[in-house]
Amino acid sequence: MKRAERADAQRNRRKVLDTADRLFGEHGTGVSLGEIAAAAGVGAGTVYRHFPTKDALLASVLDERLAALGDYGAAMLRHPDIEYAFFEYLRFLNEQALANRAICEALAARGDWQEPSKGDGRCVIDSPLAALVAKAQGAGVLRADLDTRDVRALLAGCTAMAQSLGSTERAADLAKLFWDGMRTERNREIRNETSIATTVRNEIAVTEDVCPVCGTPVAHAGTGRPAKYCSPACRQKAFRDKRKGA
C-alpha cells in the first residue's frame, strides 16, 4: 500500500513540475502556486507538500532545465557530424537561456540555491561546450582563434540582443550571423566573394567607354573584344546611319 502511495506522490510531483515548467515559460514567474495546481489537476495541498514555496518550485524547475542542458550537450558530443552538433548545441543553449533568464532573475535573491554539479566543480554548460569547441576546431569547421569563453560571451550577447529586440524570431536570425562568423569554411567563402566582386568592379571602372549613339556608358568585361555600343538597338541605329551616309 505504501509503495502505491509513493508512486502516486511521484506522479503528482512530476505533474506539478511539468506544469510549472510550461506555465513559467508561457507566462513568466508571476504564476501562482494555486494556478499551477489547477492546471496540473491536483489540489493546492499536493503542491505545497512537495514545494512549500514558489521559490522552491522555481529552483526545482531551473535545476531540471540546467540538467537538460548538460544532457543535450552529452548527446551532441556523441553525434557523428561535429559541425552540426556544435552549432545545434549553440542554438539549444541560446533558446534555453531566454527561457531560463526570468527564473534566474527571480532566484537572484536566494542565498541557498546553487546550480547542479557546481558543488563538485563542474559546470553543466561549460564542460560539454568546451569539448565540442575542441572537437569542432580539430575537425577544421570552427575558427582556431576562439575558446569557450569567447563562445559563452557571444551566447550572452545573443540573449541580451533577444531581450532588447523583444522578438525571439528576429533574435534567432541574428544569432545565425554570429554562428556563421565562427565557421572556418564560411569565412573563406566570404573573403573569396568579396575579392572577386572588387576585381570585377575595378576592371569595369578602368575600361568604361561611352556609346557613340546615345552617350550611355559602356562597361567592358575583362576578356574578349571590347563592346562599342551599349545595346543591339544602338548598334543597328549606327549601322543604318552609316548606310544613309554612304
PDB file of N, CA and C in Angstrom, residues 132-212:
ATOM      1  N   LEU A 132      33.016  20.286 -27.199  1.00  0.00           N
ATOM      2  CA  LEU A 132      32.528  20.490 -28.566  1.00  0.00           C
ATOM      3  C   LEU A 132      33.392  21.509 -29.310  1.00  0.00           C
ATOM      4  N   VAL A 133      33.841  22.552 -28.612  1.00  0.00           N
ATOM      5  CA  VAL A 133      34.736  23.533 -29.232  1.00  0.00           C
ATOM      6  C   VAL A 133      36.016  22.846 -29.697  1.00  0.00           C
ATOM      7  N   ALA A 134      36.593  22.028 -28.833  1.00  0.00           N
ATOM      8  CA  ALA A 134      37.841  21.333 -29.184  1.00  0.00           C
ATOM      9  C   ALA A 134      37.634  20.392 -30.369  1.00  0.00           C
ATOM     10  N   LYS A 135      36.531  19.649 -30.377  1.00  0.00           N
ATOM     11  CA  LYS A 135      36.274  18.716 -31.471  1.00  0.00           C
ATOM     12  C   LYS A 135      36.013  19.451 -32.789  1.00  0.00           C
ATOM     13  N   ALA A 136      35.264  20.558 -32.725  1.00  0.00           N
ATOM     14  CA  ALA A 136      34.961  21.320 -33.938  1.00  0.00           C
ATOM     15  C   ALA A 136      36.224  21.950 -34.512  1.00  0.00           C
ATOM     16  N   GLN A 137      37.099  22.443 -33.650  1.00  0.00           N
ATOM     17  CA  GLN A 137      38.357  23.013 -34.134  1.00  0.00           C
ATOM     18  C   GLN A 137      39.268  21.926 -34.679  1.00  0.00           C
ATOM     19  N   GLY A 138      39.254  20.751 -34.049  1.00  0.00           N
ATOM     20  CA  GLY A 138      40.049  19.638 -34.549  1.00  0.00           C
ATOM     21  C   GLY A 138      39.586  19.170 -35.918  1.00  0.00           C
ATOM     22  N   ALA A 139      38.271  19.303 -36.172  1.00  0.00           N
ATOM     23  CA  ALA A 139      37.728  18.908 -37.472  1.00  0.00           C
ATOM     24  C   ALA A 139      37.865  20.006 -38.521  1.00  0.00           C
ATOM     25  N   GLY A 140      38.330  21.193 -38.103  1.00  0.00           N
ATOM     26  CA  GLY A 140      38.544  22.280 -39.046  1.00  0.00           C
ATOM     27  C   GLY A 140      37.297  23.035 -39.448  1.00  0.00           C
ATOM     28  N   VAL A 141      36.219  22.932 -38.657  1.00  0.00           N
ATOM     29  CA  VAL A 141      34.976  23.626 -39.005  1.00  0.00           C
ATOM     30  C   VAL A 141      34.742  24.860 -38.131  1.00  0.00           C
ATOM     31  N   LEU A 142      35.610  25.066 -37.131  1.00  0.00           N
ATOM     32  CA  LEU A 142      35.473  26.208 -36.223  1.00  0.00           C
ATOM     33  C   LEU A 142      36.789  26.964 -36.182  1.00  0.00           C
ATOM     34  N   ARG A 143      36.702  28.294 -36.185  1.00  0.00           N
ATOM     35  CA  ARG A 143      37.903  29.121 -36.153  1.00  0.00           C
ATOM     36  C   ARG A 143      38.805  28.743 -34.986  1.00  0.00           C
ATOM     37  N   ALA A 144      40.103  28.717 -35.258  1.00  0.00           N
ATOM     38  CA  ALA A 144      41.068  28.288 -34.248  1.00  0.00           C
ATOM     39  C   ALA A 144      41.346  29.357 -33.204  1.00  0.00           C
ATOM     40  N   ASP A 145      40.960  30.610 -33.469  1.00  0.00           N
ATOM     41  CA  ASP A 145      41.268  31.697 -32.532  1.00  0.00           C
ATOM     42  C   ASP A 145      40.155  31.918 -31.507  1.00  0.00           C
ATOM     43  N   LEU A 146      39.213  30.989 -31.409  1.00  0.00           N
ATOM     44  CA  LEU A 146      38.131  31.081 -30.429  1.00  0.00           C
ATOM     45  C   LEU A 146      38.391  30.110 -29.282  1.00  0.00           C
ATOM     46  N   ASP A 147      37.886  30.447 -28.098  1.00  0.00           N
ATOM     47  CA  ASP A 147      37.885  29.490 -26.996  1.00  0.00           C
ATOM     48  C   ASP A 147      36.499  29.492 -26.354  1.00  0.00           C
ATOM     49  N   THR A 148      36.326  28.677 -25.330  1.00  0.00           N
ATOM     50  CA  THR A 148      34.999  28.531 -24.719  1.00  0.00           C
ATOM     51  C   THR A 148      34.494  29.850 -24.149  1.00  0.00           C
ATOM     52  N   ARG A 149      35.390  30.668 -23.592  1.00  0.00           N
ATOM     53  CA  ARG A 149      34.972  31.962 -23.031  1.00  0.00           C
ATOM     54  C   ARG A 149      34.418  32.868 -24.126  1.00  0.00           C
ATOM     55  N   ASP A 150      35.026  32.840 -25.311  1.00  0.00           N
ATOM     56  CA  ASP A 150      34.519  33.649 -26.422  1.00  0.00           C
ATOM     57  C   ASP A 150      33.116  33.203 -26.821  1.00  0.00           C
ATOM     58  N   VAL A 151      32.925  31.896 -26.891  1.00  0.00           N
ATOM     59  CA  VAL A 151      31.614  31.365 -27.290  1.00  0.00           C
ATOM     60  C   VAL A 151      30.565  31.714 -26.243  1.00  0.00           C
ATOM     61  N   ARG A 152      30.918  31.603 -24.957  1.00  0.00           N
ATOM     62  CA  ARG A 152      29.971  31.967 -23.908  1.00  0.00           C
ATOM     63  C   ARG A 152      29.631  33.454 -23.976  1.00  0.00           C
ATOM     64  N   ALA A 153      30.617  34.293 -24.286  1.00  0.00           N
ATOM     65  CA  ALA A 153      30.355  35.734 -24.393  1.00  0.00           C
ATOM     66  C   ALA A 153      29.395  36.020 -25.540  1.00  0.00           C
ATOM     67  N   LEU A 154      29.560  35.321 -26.663  1.00  0.00           N
ATOM     68  CA  LEU A 154      28.646  35.506 -27.791  1.00  0.00           C
ATOM     69  C   LEU A 154      27.239  35.035 -27.431  1.00  0.00           C
ATOM     70  N   LEU A 155      27.140  33.936 -26.690  1.00  0.00           N
ATOM     71  CA  LEU A 155      25.825  33.456 -26.256  1.00  0.00           C
ATOM     72  C   LEU A 155      25.139  34.488 -25.370  1.00  0.00           C
ATOM     73  N   ALA A 156      25.898  35.063 -24.438  1.00  0.00           N
ATOM     74  CA  ALA A 156      25.325  36.093 -23.566  1.00  0.00           C
ATOM     75  C   ALA A 156      24.876  37.304 -24.379  1.00  0.00           C
ATOM     76  N   GLY A 157      25.669  37.655 -25.393  1.00  0.00           N
ATOM     77  CA  GLY A 157      25.285  38.776 -26.255  1.00  0.00           C
ATOM     78  C   GLY A 157      24.006  38.496 -27.019  1.00  0.00           C
ATOM     79  N   CYS A 158      23.852  37.269 -27.484  1.00  0.00           N
ATOM     80  CA  CYS A 158      22.633  36.891 -28.212  1.00  0.00           C
ATOM     81  C   CYS A 158      21.409  36.956 -27.301  1.00  0.00           C
ATOM     82  N   THR A 159      21.569  36.533 -26.045  1.00  0.00           N
ATOM     83  CA  THR A 159      20.454  36.589 -25.090  1.00  0.00           C
ATOM     84  C   THR A 159      20.051  38.037 -24.825  1.00  0.00           C
ATOM     85  N   ALA A 160      21.031  38.897 -24.612  1.00  0.00           N
ATOM     86  CA  ALA A 160      20.738  40.315 -24.373  1.00  0.00           C
ATOM     87  C   ALA A 160      20.095  40.945 -25.605  1.00  0.00           C
ATOM     88  N   MET A 161      20.567  40.560 -26.790  1.00  0.00           N
ATOM     89  CA  MET A 161      20.012  41.097 -28.028  1.00  0.00           C
ATOM     90  C   MET A 161      18.546  40.688 -28.187  1.00  0.00           C
ATOM     91  N   ALA A 162      18.257  39.436 -27.851  1.00  0.00           N
ATOM     92  CA  ALA A 162      16.878  38.957 -27.961  1.00  0.00           C
ATOM     93  C   ALA A 162      15.962  39.727 -27.026  1.00  0.00           C
ATOM     94  N   GLN A 163      16.439  40.031 -25.831  1.00  0.00           N
ATOM     95  CA  GLN A 163      15.620  40.796 -24.888  1.00  0.00           C
ATOM     96  C   GLN A 163      15.365  42.208 -25.391  1.00  0.00           C
ATOM     97  N   SER A 164      16.383  42.843 -25.963  1.00  0.00           N
ATOM     98  CA  SER A 164      16.204  44.211 -26.444  1.00  0.00           C
ATOM     99  C   SER A 164      15.304  44.270 -27.668  1.00  0.00           C
ATOM    100  N   LEU A 165      15.357  43.214 -28.504  1.00  0.00           N
ATOM    101  CA  LEU A 165      14.523  43.189 -29.706  1.00  0.00           C
ATOM    102  C   LEU A 165      13.066  42.865 -29.370  1.00  0.00           C
ATOM    103  N   GLY A 166      12.884  42.067 -28.341  1.00  0.00           N
ATOM    104  CA  GLY A 166      11.530  41.652 -27.992  1.00  0.00           C
ATOM    105  C   GLY A 166      10.947  40.645 -28.962  1.00  0.00           C
ATOM    106  N   SER A 167      11.793  39.989 -29.755  1.00  0.00           N
ATOM    107  CA  SER A 167      11.321  39.016 -30.741  1.00  0.00           C
ATOM    108  C   SER A 167      12.309  37.860 -30.793  1.00  0.00           C
ATOM    109  N   THR A 168      11.865  36.684 -30.388  1.00  0.00           N
ATOM    110  CA  THR A 168      12.744  35.516 -30.419  1.00  0.00           C
ATOM    111  C   THR A 168      13.081  35.117 -31.850  1.00  0.00           C
ATOM    112  N   GLU A 169      12.139  35.375 -32.803  1.00  0.00           N
ATOM    113  CA  GLU A 169      12.393  35.015 -34.191  1.00  0.00           C
ATOM    114  C   GLU A 169      13.511  35.874 -34.781  1.00  0.00           C
ATOM    115  N   ARG A 170      13.428  37.181 -34.580  1.00  0.00           N
ATOM    116  CA  ARG A 170      14.478  38.073 -35.092  1.00  0.00           C
ATOM    117  C   ARG A 170      15.810  37.786 -34.409  1.00  0.00           C
ATOM    118  N   ALA A 171      15.745  37.510 -33.123  1.00  0.00           N
ATOM    119  CA  ALA A 171      16.976  37.211 -32.383  1.00  0.00           C
ATOM    120  C   ALA A 171      17.620  35.942 -32.910  1.00  0.00           C
ATOM    121  N   ALA A 172      16.799  34.930 -33.241  1.00  0.00           N
ATOM    122  CA  ALA A 172      17.341  33.674 -33.783  1.00  0.00           C
ATOM    123  C   ALA A 172      18.021  33.910 -35.125  1.00  0.00           C
ATOM    124  N   ASP A 173      17.410  34.762 -35.965  1.00  0.00           N
ATOM    125  CA  ASP A 173      18.011  35.070 -37.270  1.00  0.00           C
ATOM    126  C   ASP A 173      19.351  35.779 -37.101  1.00  0.00           C
ATOM    127  N   LEU A 174      19.403  36.733 -36.174  1.00  0.00           N
ATOM    128  CA  LEU A 174      20.654  37.460 -35.952  1.00  0.00           C
ATOM    129  C   LEU A 174      21.709  36.574 -35.292  1.00  0.00           C
ATOM    130  N   ALA A 175      21.254  35.639 -34.448  1.00  0.00           N
ATOM    131  CA  ALA A 175      22.209  34.723 -33.810  1.00  0.00           C
ATOM    132  C   ALA A 175      22.925  33.888 -34.850  1.00  0.00           C
ATOM    133  N   LYS A 176      22.223  33.557 -35.940  1.00  0.00           N
ATOM    134  CA  LYS A 176      22.856  32.773 -37.004  1.00  0.00           C
ATOM    135  C   LYS A 176      24.024  33.527 -37.630  1.00  0.00           C
ATOM    136  N   LEU A 177      23.927  34.849 -37.648  1.00  0.00           N
ATOM    137  CA  LEU A 177      25.050  35.636 -38.167  1.00  0.00           C
ATOM    138  C   LEU A 177      26.278  35.487 -37.266  1.00  0.00           C
ATOM    139  N   PHE A 178      26.037  35.461 -35.950  1.00  0.00           N
ATOM    140  CA  PHE A 178      27.142  35.229 -35.021  1.00  0.00           C
ATOM    141  C   PHE A 178      27.762  33.855 -35.278  1.00  0.00           C
ATOM    142  N   TRP A 179      26.900  32.843 -35.417  1.00  0.00           N
ATOM    143  CA  TRP A 179      27.406  31.479 -35.602  1.00  0.00           C
ATOM    144  C   TRP A 179      28.198  31.377 -36.913  1.00  0.00           C
ATOM    145  N   ASP A 180      27.675  32.013 -37.984  1.00  0.00           N
ATOM    146  CA  ASP A 180      28.380  31.952 -39.266  1.00  0.00           C
ATOM    147  C   ASP A 180      29.765  32.580 -39.177  1.00  0.00           C
ATOM    148  N   GLY A 181      29.912  33.595 -38.326  1.00  0.00           N
ATOM    149  CA  GLY A 181      31.218  34.217 -38.156  1.00  0.00           C
ATOM    150  C   GLY A 181      32.236  33.295 -37.510  1.00  0.00           C
ATOM    151  N   MET A 182      31.759  32.216 -36.867  1.00  0.00           N
ATOM    152  CA  MET A 182      32.667  31.263 -36.240  1.00  0.00           C
ATOM    153  C   MET A 182      33.149  30.191 -37.213  1.00  0.00           C
ATOM    154  N   ARG A 183      32.433  30.029 -38.320  1.00  0.00           N
ATOM    155  CA  ARG A 183      32.739  28.923 -39.228  1.00  0.00           C
ATOM    156  C   ARG A 183      34.002  29.205 -40.031  1.00  0.00           C
ATOM    157  N   THR A 184      34.858  28.213 -40.146  1.00  0.00           N
ATOM    158  CA  THR A 184      36.084  28.352 -40.930  1.00  0.00           C
ATOM    159  C   THR A 184      35.770  28.451 -42.414  1.00  0.00           C
ATOM    160  N   GLU A 185      34.959  27.537 -42.924  1.00  0.00           N
ATOM    161  CA  GLU A 185      34.684  27.488 -44.364  1.00  0.00           C
ATOM    162  C   GLU A 185      33.881  28.687 -44.823  1.00  0.00           C
ATOM    163  N   ARG A 186      32.884  29.096 -44.038  1.00  0.00           N
ATOM    164  CA  ARG A 186      32.047  30.233 -44.431  1.00  0.00           C
ATOM    165  C   ARG A 186      32.887  31.505 -44.534  1.00  0.00           C
ATOM    166  N   ASN A 187      33.817  31.706 -43.623  1.00  0.00           N
ATOM    167  CA  ASN A 187      34.667  32.889 -43.686  1.00  0.00           C
ATOM    168  C   ASN A 187      35.493  32.909 -44.964  1.00  0.00           C
ATOM    169  N   ARG A 188      36.001  31.746 -45.376  1.00  0.00           N
ATOM    170  CA  ARG A 188      36.800  31.675 -46.587  1.00  0.00           C
ATOM    171  C   ARG A 188      35.958  32.044 -47.802  1.00  0.00           C
ATOM    172  N   GLU A 189      34.714  31.572 -47.843  1.00  0.00           N
ATOM    173  CA  GLU A 189      33.849  31.870 -48.983  1.00  0.00           C
ATOM    174  C   GLU A 189      33.558  33.362 -49.070  1.00  0.00           C
ATOM    175  N   ILE A 190      33.318  33.977 -47.925  1.00  0.00           N
ATOM    176  CA  ILE A 190      33.015  35.408 -47.926  1.00  0.00           C
ATOM    177  C   ILE A 190      34.200  36.203 -48.434  1.00  0.00           C
ATOM    178  N   ARG A 191      35.407  35.832 -48.016  1.00  0.00           N
ATOM    179  CA  ARG A 191      36.591  36.546 -48.479  1.00  0.00           C
ATOM    180  C   ARG A 191      36.765  36.397 -49.982  1.00  0.00           C
ATOM    181  N   ASN A 192      36.527  35.192 -50.519  1.00  0.00           N
ATOM    182  CA  ASN A 192      36.676  34.986 -51.957  1.00  0.00           C
ATOM    183  C   ASN A 192      35.654  35.782 -52.744  1.00  0.00           C
ATOM    184  N   GLU A 193      34.416  35.782 -52.272  1.00  0.00           N
ATOM    185  CA  GLU A 193      33.378  36.521 -52.984  1.00  0.00           C
ATOM    186  C   GLU A 193      33.687  38.015 -52.994  1.00  0.00           C
ATOM    187  N   THR A 194      34.146  38.533 -51.887  1.00  0.00           N
ATOM    188  CA  THR A 194      34.472  39.958 -51.829  1.00  0.00           C
ATOM    189  C   THR A 194      35.605  40.301 -52.780  1.00  0.00           C
ATOM    190  N   SER A 195      36.602  39.426 -52.839  1.00  0.00           N
ATOM    191  CA  SER A 195      37.755  39.673 -53.686  1.00  0.00           C
ATOM    192  C   SER A 195      37.370  39.685 -55.157  1.00  0.00           C
ATOM    193  N   ILE A 196      36.543  38.725 -55.584  1.00  0.00           N
ATOM    194  CA  ILE A 196      36.137  38.645 -56.984  1.00  0.00           C
ATOM    195  C   ILE A 196      35.310  39.861 -57.364  1.00  0.00           C
ATOM    196  N   ALA A 197      34.356  40.223 -56.500  1.00  0.00           N
ATOM    197  CA  ALA A 197      33.485  41.354 -56.813  1.00  0.00           C
ATOM    198  C   ALA A 197      34.295  42.638 -56.962  1.00  0.00           C
ATOM    199  N   THR A 198      35.280  42.830 -56.104  1.00  0.00           N
ATOM    200  CA  THR A 198      36.104  44.032 -56.180  1.00  0.00           C
ATOM    201  C   THR A 198      36.895  44.067 -57.472  1.00  0.00           C
ATOM    202  N   THR A 199      37.419  42.904 -57.888  1.00  0.00           N
ATOM    203  CA  THR A 199      38.201  42.848 -59.120  1.00  0.00           C
ATOM    204  C   THR A 199      37.344  43.209 -60.319  1.00  0.00           C
ATOM    205  N   VAL A 200      36.124  42.667 -60.366  1.00  0.00           N
ATOM    206  CA  VAL A 200      35.240  42.961 -61.488  1.00  0.00           C
ATOM    207  C   VAL A 200      34.902  44.437 -61.533  1.00  0.00           C
ATOM    208  N   ARG A 201      34.599  45.012 -60.359  1.00  0.00           N
ATOM    209  CA  ARG A 201      34.253  46.426 -60.345  1.00  0.00           C
ATOM    210  C   ARG A 201      35.429  47.281 -60.795  1.00  0.00           C
ATOM    211  N   ASN A 202      36.637  46.910 -60.399  1.00  0.00           N
ATOM    212  CA  ASN A 202      37.808  47.679 -60.818  1.00  0.00           C
ATOM    213  C   ASN A 202      38.024  47.615 -62.319  1.00  0.00           C
ATOM    214  N   GLU A 203      37.835  46.434 -62.918  1.00  0.00           N
ATOM    215  CA  GLU A 203      38.027  46.291 -64.361  1.00  0.00           C
ATOM    216  C   GLU A 203      37.013  47.126 -65.131  1.00  0.00           C
ATOM    217  N   ILE A 204      35.776  47.146 -64.656  1.00  0.00           N
ATOM    218  CA  ILE A 204      34.743  47.934 -65.337  1.00  0.00           C
ATOM    219  C   ILE A 204      35.068  49.424 -65.266  1.00  0.00           C
ATOM    220  N   ALA A 205      35.517  49.846 -64.100  1.00  0.00           N
ATOM    221  CA  ALA A 205      35.823  51.271 -63.939  1.00  0.00           C
ATOM    222  C   ALA A 205      36.963  51.702 -64.852  1.00  0.00           C
ATOM    223  N   VAL A 206      37.947  50.838 -65.050  1.00  0.00           N
ATOM    224  CA  VAL A 206      39.117  51.207 -65.844  1.00  0.00           C
ATOM    225  C   VAL A 206      38.796  51.199 -67.326  1.00  0.00           C
ATOM    226  N   THR A 207      37.950  50.248 -67.792  1.00  0.00           N
ATOM    227  CA  THR A 207      37.722  50.071 -69.225  1.00  0.00           C
ATOM    228  C   THR A 207      36.357  50.593 -69.665  1.00  0.00           C
ATOM    229  N   GLU A 208      35.792  51.539 -68.955  1.00  0.00           N
ATOM    230  CA  GLU A 208      34.475  52.066 -69.280  1.00  0.00           C
ATOM    231  C   GLU A 208      34.558  53.083 -70.416  1.00  0.00           C
ATOM    232  N   ASP A 209      33.689  52.946 -71.455  1.00  0.00           N
ATOM    233  CA  ASP A 209      33.603  53.854 -72.599  1.00  0.00           C
ATOM    234  C   ASP A 209      32.199  54.416 -72.690  1.00  0.00           C
ATOM    235  N   VAL A 210      31.970  55.280 -73.685  1.00  0.00           N
ATOM    236  CA  VAL A 210      30.657  55.877 -73.882  1.00  0.00           C
ATOM    237  C   VAL A 210      30.125  55.461 -75.245  1.00  0.00           C
ATOM    238  N   CYS A 211      28.861  55.069 -75.296  1.00  0.00           N
ATOM    239  CA  CYS A 211      28.228  54.676 -76.557  1.00  0.00           C
ATOM    240  C   CYS A 211      28.167  55.892 -77.490  1.00  0.00           C
ATOM    241  N   PRO A 212      28.677  55.784 -78.735  1.00  0.00           N
ATOM    242  CA  PRO A 212      28.680  56.924 -79.658  1.00  0.00           C
ATOM    243  C   PRO A 212      27.298  57.314 -80.134  1.00  0.00           C
TER     244      PRO A 212
END
